[in-house]
Coordinates of C-alpha atoms in Angstrom, one line a residue:
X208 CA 0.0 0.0 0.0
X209 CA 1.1 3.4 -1.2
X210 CA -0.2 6.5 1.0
X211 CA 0.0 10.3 -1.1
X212 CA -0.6 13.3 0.2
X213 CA -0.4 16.7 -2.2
X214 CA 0.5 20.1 -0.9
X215 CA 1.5 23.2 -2.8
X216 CA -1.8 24.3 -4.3
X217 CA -3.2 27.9 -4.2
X218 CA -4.5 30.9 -6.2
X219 CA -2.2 32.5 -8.7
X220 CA -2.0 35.5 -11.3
X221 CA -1.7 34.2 -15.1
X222 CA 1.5 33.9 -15.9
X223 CA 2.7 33.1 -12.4
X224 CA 3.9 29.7 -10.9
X225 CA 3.1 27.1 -8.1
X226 CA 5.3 24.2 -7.4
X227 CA 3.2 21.0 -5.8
X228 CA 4.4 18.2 -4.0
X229 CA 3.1 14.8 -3.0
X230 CA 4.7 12.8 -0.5
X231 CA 4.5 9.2 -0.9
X232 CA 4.2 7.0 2.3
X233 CA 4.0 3.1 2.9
X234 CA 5.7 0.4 0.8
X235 CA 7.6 2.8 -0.8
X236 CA 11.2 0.6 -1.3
X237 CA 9.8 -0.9 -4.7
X238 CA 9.8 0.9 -7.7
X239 CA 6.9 3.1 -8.0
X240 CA 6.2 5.3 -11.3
X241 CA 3.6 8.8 -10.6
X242 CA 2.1 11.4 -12.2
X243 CA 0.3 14.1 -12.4
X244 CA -3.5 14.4 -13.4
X245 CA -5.9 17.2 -13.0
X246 CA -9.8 17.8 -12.7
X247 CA -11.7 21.2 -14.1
X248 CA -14.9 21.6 -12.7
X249 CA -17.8 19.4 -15.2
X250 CA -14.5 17.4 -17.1
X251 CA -13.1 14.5 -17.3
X252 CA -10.1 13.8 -15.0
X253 CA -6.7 14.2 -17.6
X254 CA -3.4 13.7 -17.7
X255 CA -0.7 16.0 -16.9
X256 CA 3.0 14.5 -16.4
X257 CA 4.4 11.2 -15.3
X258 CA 7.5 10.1 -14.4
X259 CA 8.8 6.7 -14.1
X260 CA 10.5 5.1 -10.9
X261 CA 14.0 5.7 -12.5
X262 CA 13.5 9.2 -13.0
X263 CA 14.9 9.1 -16.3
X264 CA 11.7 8.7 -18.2
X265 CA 9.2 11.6 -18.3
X266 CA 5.6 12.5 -20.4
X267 CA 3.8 15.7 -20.7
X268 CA 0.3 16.8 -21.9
X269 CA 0.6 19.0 -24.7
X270 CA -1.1 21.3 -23.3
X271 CA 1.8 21.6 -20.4
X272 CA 4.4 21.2 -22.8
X273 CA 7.3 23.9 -22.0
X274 CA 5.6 25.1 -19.3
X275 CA 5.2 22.8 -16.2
X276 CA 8.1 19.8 -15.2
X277 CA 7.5 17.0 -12.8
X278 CA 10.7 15.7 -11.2
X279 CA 11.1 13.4 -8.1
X280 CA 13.1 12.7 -5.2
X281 CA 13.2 9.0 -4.6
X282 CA 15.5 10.0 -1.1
X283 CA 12.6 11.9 0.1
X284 CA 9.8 9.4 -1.7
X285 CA 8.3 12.9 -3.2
X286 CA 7.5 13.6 -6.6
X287 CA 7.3 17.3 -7.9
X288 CA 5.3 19.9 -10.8
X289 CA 7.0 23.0 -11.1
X290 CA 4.2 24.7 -13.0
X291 CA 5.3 27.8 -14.9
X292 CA 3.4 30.6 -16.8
X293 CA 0.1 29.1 -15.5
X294 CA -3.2 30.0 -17.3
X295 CA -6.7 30.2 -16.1
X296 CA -7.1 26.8 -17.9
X297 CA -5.0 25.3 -16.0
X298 CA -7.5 25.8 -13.2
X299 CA -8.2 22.9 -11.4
X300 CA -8.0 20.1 -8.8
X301 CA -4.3 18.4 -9.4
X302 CA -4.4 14.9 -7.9
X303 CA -1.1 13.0 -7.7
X304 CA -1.2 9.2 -8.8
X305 CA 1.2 6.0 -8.2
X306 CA 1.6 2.3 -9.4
X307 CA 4.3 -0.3 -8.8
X308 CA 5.9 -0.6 -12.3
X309 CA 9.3 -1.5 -13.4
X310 CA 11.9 1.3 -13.3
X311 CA 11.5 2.7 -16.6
X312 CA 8.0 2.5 -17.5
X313 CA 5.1 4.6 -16.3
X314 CA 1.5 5.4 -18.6
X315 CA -0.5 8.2 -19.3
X316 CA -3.6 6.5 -18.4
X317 CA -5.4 7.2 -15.0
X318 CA -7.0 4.3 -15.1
X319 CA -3.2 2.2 -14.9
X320 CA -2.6 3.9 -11.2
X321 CA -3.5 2.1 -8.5
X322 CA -2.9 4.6 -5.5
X323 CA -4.4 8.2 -5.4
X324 CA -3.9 11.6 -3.8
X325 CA -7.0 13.6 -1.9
X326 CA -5.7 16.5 -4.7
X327 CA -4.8 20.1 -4.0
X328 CA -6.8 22.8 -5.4
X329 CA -4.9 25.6 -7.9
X330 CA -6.9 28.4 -9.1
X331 CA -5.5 30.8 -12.0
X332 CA -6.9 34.1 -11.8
X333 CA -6.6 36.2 -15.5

């Protein structure tokens, strides 16, 4: 079992950033891939960045292309999204996601995680 817990969220400008984190408790000593997925209010829940248990392997959205970069500190069993030059569309609940995998491989689908954040709210204000 895999415990997460997100932090980091907030209200911000356009064009301003947020870093969230999500802290990974439990059986944490086997490889674990996590990412990233966010909710808008009436939508579907989407993808947003993973990161596989190496750290050497990571996937963006388009639509976060350029701007936001997950990253991960397997010391410290926390994953990270630096989110950069944030836009009111990027409003939303962000929910952080894990799944025991082998080192290098992690997916884009939400419904491959197995363990799930309680998400952390981030509001973009134009």
């Amino acid at each position: 079992q895999v415990q997460l817990v997100e932090s980091g969220g907030g209200l911000v400008q356009a064009g301003g950033s947020l870093r969230l984190s999500c802290a990974a408790s439990g059986r944490t000593s086997s490889s674990i891939a996590m990412g990233w997925f966010r909710q808008a209010p009436g939508k579907e829940r989407e993808f947003v960045a993973a990161i596989a248990a190496s750290a050497d392997t990571t996937r963006y959205a388009n639509s976060v292309k350029g701007r936001f970069t997950i990253s991960r500190d397997n010391a410290k069993n926390t994953v990270y999204l630096q989110m950069n030059s944030l836009q009111p569309e990027d409003t939303a609940v962000y929910y952080c996601a894990a799944s025991y995998s082998t080192s290098s491989y992690y997916s884009l689908s939400r419904l491959w995680y197995k363990y799930w954040g309680q998400g952390t709210q981030v509001t973009v204000s134009s």
